[in-house]
Every structure is written in structure tokens, then in C-alpha cells.
mmCIF file of C-alpha atoms in Angstrom:
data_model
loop_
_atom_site.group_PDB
_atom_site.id
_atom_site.type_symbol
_atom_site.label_atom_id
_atom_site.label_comp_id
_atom_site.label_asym_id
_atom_site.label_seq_id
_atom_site.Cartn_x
_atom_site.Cartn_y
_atom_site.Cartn_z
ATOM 1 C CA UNK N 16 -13.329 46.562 -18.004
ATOM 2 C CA UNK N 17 -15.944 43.942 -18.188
ATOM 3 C CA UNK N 18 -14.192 42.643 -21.739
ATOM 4 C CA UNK N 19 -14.491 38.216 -22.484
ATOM 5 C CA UNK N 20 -12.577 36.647 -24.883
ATOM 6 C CA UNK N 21 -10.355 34.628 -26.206
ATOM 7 C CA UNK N 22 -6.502 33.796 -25.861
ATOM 8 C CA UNK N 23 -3.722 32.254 -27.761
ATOM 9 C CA UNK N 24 -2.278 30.149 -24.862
ATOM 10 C CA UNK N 25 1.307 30.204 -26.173
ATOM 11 C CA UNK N 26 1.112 33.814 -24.939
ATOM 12 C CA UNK N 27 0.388 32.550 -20.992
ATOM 13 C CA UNK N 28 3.065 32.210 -18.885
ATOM 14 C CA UNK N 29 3.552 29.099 -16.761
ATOM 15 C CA UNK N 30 3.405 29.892 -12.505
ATOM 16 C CA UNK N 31 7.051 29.090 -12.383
ATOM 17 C CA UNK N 32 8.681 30.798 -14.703
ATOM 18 C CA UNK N 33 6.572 33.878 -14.015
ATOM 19 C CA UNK N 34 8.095 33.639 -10.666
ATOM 20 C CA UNK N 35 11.401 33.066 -11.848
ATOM 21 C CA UNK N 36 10.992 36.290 -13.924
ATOM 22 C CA UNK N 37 10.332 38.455 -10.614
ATOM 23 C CA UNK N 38 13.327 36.824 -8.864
ATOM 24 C CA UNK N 39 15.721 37.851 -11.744
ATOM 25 C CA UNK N 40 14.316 40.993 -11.952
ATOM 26 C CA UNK N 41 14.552 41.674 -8.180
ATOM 27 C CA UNK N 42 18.230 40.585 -8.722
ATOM 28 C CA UNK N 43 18.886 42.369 -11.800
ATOM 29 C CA UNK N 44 17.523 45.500 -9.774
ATOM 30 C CA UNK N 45 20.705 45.085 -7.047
ATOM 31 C CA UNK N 46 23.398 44.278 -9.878
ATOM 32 C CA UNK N 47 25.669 47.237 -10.856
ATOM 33 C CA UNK N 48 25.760 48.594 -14.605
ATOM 34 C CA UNK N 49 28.009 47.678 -16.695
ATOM 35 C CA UNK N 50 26.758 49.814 -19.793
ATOM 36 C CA UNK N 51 23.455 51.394 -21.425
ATOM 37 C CA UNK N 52 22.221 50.696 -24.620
ATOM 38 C CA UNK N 53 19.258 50.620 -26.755
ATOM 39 C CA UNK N 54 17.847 47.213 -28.619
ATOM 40 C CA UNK N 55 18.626 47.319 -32.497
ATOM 41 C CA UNK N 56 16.046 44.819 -33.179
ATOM 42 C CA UNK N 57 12.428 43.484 -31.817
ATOM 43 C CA UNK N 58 14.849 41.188 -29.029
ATOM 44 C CA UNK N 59 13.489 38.107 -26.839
ATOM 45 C CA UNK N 60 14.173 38.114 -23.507
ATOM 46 C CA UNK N 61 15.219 34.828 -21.981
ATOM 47 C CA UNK N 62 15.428 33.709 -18.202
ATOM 48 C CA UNK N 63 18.893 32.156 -19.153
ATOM 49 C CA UNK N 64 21.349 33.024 -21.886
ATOM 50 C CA UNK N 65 20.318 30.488 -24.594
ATOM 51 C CA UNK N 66 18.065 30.085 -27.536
ATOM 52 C CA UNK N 67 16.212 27.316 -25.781
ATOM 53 C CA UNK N 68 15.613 28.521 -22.596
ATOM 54 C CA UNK N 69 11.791 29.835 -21.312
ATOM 55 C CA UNK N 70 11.620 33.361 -23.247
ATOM 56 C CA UNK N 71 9.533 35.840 -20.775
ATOM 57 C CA UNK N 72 9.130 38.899 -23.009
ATOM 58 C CA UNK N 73 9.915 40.377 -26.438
ATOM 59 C CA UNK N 74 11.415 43.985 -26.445
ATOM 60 C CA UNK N 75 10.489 46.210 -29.765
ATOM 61 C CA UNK N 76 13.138 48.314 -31.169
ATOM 62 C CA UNK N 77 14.769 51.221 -29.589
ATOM 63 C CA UNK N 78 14.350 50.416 -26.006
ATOM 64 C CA UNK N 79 16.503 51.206 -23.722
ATOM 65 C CA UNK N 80 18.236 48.711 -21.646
ATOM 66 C CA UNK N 81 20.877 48.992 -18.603
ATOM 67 C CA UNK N 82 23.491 45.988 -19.100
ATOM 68 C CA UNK N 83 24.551 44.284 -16.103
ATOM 69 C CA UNK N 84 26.312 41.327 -17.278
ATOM 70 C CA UNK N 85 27.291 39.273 -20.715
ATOM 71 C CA UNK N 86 27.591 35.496 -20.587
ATOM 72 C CA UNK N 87 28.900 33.045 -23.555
ATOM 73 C CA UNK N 88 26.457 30.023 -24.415
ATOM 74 C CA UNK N 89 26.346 27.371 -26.543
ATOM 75 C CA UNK N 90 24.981 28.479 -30.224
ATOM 76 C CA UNK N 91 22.309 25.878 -31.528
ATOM 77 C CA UNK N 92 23.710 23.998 -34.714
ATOM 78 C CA UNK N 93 21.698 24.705 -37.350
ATOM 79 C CA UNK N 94 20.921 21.834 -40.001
ATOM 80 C CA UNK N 95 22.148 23.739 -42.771
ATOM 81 C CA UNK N 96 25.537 24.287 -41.253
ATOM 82 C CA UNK N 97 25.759 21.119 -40.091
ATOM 83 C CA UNK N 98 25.488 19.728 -43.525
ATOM 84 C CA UNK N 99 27.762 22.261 -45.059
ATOM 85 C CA UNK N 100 30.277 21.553 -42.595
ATOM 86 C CA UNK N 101 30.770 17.714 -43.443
ATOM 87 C CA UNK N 102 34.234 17.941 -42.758
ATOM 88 C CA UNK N 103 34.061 20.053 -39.741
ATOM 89 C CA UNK N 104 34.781 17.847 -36.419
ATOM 90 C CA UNK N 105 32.372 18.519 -33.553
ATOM 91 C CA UNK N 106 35.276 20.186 -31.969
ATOM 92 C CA UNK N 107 34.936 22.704 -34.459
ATOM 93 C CA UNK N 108 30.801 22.254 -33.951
ATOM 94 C CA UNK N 109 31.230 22.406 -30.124
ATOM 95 C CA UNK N 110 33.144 25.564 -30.261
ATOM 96 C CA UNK N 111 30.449 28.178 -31.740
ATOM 97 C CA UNK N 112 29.022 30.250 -29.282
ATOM 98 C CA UNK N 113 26.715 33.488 -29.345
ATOM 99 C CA UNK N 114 26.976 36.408 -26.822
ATOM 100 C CA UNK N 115 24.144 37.214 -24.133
ATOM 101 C CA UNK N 116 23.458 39.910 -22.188
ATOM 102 C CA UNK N 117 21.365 40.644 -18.922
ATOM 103 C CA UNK N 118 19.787 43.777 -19.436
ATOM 104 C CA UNK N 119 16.881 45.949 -17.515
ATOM 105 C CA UNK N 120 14.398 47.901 -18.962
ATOM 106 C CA UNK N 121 13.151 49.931 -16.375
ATOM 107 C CA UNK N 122 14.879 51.804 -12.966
ATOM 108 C CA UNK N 123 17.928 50.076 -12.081
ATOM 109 C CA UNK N 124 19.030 50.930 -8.583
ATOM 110 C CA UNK N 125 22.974 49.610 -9.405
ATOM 111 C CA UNK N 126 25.963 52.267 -9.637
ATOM 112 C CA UNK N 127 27.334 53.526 -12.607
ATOM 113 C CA UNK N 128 27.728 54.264 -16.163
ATOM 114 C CA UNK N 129 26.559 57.582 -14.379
ATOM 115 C CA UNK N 130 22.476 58.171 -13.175
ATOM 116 C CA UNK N 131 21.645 55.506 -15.624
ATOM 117 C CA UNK N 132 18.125 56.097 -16.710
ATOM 118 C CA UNK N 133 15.988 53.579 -18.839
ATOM 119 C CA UNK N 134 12.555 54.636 -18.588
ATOM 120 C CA UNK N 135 11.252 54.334 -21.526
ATOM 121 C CA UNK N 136 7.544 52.431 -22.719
ATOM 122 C CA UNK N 137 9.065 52.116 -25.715
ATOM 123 C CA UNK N 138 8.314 48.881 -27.415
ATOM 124 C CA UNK N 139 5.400 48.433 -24.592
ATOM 125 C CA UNK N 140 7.423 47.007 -21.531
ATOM 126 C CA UNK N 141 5.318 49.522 -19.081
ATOM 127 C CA UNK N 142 6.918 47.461 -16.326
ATOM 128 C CA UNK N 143 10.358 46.448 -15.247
ATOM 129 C CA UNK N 144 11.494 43.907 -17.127
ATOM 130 C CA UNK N 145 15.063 41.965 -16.493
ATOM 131 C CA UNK N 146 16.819 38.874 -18.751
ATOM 132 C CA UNK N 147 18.974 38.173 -20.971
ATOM 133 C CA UNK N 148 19.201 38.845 -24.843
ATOM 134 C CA UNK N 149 21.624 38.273 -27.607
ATOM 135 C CA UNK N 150 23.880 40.960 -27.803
ATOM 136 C CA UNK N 151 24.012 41.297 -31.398
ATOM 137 C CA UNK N 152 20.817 43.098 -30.811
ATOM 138 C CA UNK N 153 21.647 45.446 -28.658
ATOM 139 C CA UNK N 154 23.217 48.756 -29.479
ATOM 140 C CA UNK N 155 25.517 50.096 -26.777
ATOM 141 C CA UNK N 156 25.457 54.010 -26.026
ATOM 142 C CA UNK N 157 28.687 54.915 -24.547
ATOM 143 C CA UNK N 158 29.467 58.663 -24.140
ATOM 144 C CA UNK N 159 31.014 60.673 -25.853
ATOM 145 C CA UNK N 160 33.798 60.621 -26.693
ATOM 146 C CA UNK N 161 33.901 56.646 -26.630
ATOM 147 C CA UNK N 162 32.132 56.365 -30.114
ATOM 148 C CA UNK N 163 34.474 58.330 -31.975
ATOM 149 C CA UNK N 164 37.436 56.379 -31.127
ATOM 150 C CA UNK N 165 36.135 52.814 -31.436
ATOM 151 C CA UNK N 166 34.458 53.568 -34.728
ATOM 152 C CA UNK N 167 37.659 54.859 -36.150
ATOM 153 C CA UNK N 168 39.151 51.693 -34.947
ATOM 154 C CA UNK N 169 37.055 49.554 -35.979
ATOM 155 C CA UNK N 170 35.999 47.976 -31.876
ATOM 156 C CA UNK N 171 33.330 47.214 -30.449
ATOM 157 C CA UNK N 172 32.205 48.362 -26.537
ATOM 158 C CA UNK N 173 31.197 46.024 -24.307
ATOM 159 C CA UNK N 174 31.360 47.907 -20.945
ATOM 160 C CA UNK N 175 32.502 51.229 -19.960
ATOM 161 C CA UNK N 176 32.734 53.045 -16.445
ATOM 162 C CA UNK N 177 33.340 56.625 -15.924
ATOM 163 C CA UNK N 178 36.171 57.380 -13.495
ATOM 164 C CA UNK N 179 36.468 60.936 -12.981
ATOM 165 C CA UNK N 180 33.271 63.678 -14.049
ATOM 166 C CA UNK N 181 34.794 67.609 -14.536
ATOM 167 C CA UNK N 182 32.908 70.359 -14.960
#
């Protein structure tokens, strides 16, 4: 539109990882679904599961996401914890992980949980966007009747798949 101005450059991406963001997405695109769900929380979206990896993007609240996979990584120590925890051994420090999820926002192509649809501009991704987030931000949306037995239990979903559909 003709518009100049200025930039904040922390919000450029590098060459690289901009390409490695459209290689995991065209992955993500041929990797079945494991789940849908919607983020809880304004989410970061990382190329790898970890706090310091590149982040690519930062989803708003209440956009849906397609699941495809959950990883286990390495929490960060934090220098609180690490001074409350004098008498903890870095066994016990080695040991504290943090759940991550791939998710898509966008039109996965994969198979199953059933015509998954996450189109949605929700939170402003207008494009596909693929990587992985903590999973204590993301809400999973089984169906029904999934809920009402694991909140009465007290469990948490992590991956569903439908095996039979009746009319």
C-alpha cells in the first residue's frame, strides 16, 4: 500500500529459521492427528519442544489447533527453585520436565480424530502455522462423551481416536 516505517527487529525472522518453519509445517501437514484442541492461553510456538529454542509465532487464545504429536523436554531451572531446593541433588534437578505438543493451526491433511477442521483466524494466524507448544496451554476437545468420564475421574486426555461412527 505505499506505507514506510519503522520495525522492531526482534519481530524479523532470521532466513533459516523461516525456512525451517515451512519445512515443519509441510511435515506437520502429512502427520496424522492425534487430537483437536483449542489454546487456553496467548501460546508461543517453537520450532523444537523447549523454552529456548527459535519461537516462530505466538497463538492468541481460543485457537484451534490439530495435535499431531507430544514430546517430553528438559524444563529450564529457574533461580528461585534452584535456591529453594538446596538440598535437592541435580538428579532430582535433572528430572523436571514440561510437556510439548506439535500442533497445526490451519488444514491438516492427516487422518483422524474424524474431518478434523481448524480453520479458524482466531488469534490472527491467517496462515498455516505448525510447532510445538507447551501443553499446559492447550485445551483438548474430545467428543462427547469423553469429557464426561475423565472429568468425573479426575484424567486428563492426551489423544483419542474414534473407532467405529453409527448413525
Amino acid at each position: 500500500a505505499g506505507v514506510s516505517g519503522w520495525i522492531d527487529a526482534n519481530q524479523l525472522m532470521d532466513p533459516a529459521v523461516w525456512q525451517q518453519a515451512a519445512e515443519a509445517l509441510a511435515k506437520a501437514r502429512e502427520m496424522p492427528v492425534q487430537g483437536i484442541g483449542h489454546t487456553r492461553a496467548p501460546s508461543n510456538v517453537h520450532l523444537e519442544p523447549g523454552r529456548d529454542t527459535p519461537r516462530i509465532f505466538q497463538f492468541g487464545r481460543n485457537v484451534p489447533v490439530a495435535i499431531l504429536e507430544r514430546k517430553v523436554a528438559a524444563a529450564p531451572a529457574s533461580s528461585e527453585s534452584a535456591a529453594g531446593d538446596a538440598g535437592a541433588t541435580s538428579d532430582e534437578q535433572r528430572k523436571k520436565t514440561e510437556d510439548w505438543l506439535l500442533v497445526l493451526h490451519g488444514s491438516p491433511t492427516g487422518s483422524s480424530p474424524a474431518d478434523v477442521s481448524t480453520e479458524n483466524t482466531a488469534g490472527g494466524a491467517d496462515t498455516p502455522i505448525a510447532g510445538w507448544t507447551l501443553a499446559q496451554f492447550i485445551e483438548m476437545d474430545p467428543p462427547p462423551p469423553i469429557p464426561d468420564y475423565t472429568n468425573a475421574s479426575g484424567m486428563r486426555v492426551i489423544a483419542w481416536v474414534a473407532l467405529n461412527v453409527v448413525p
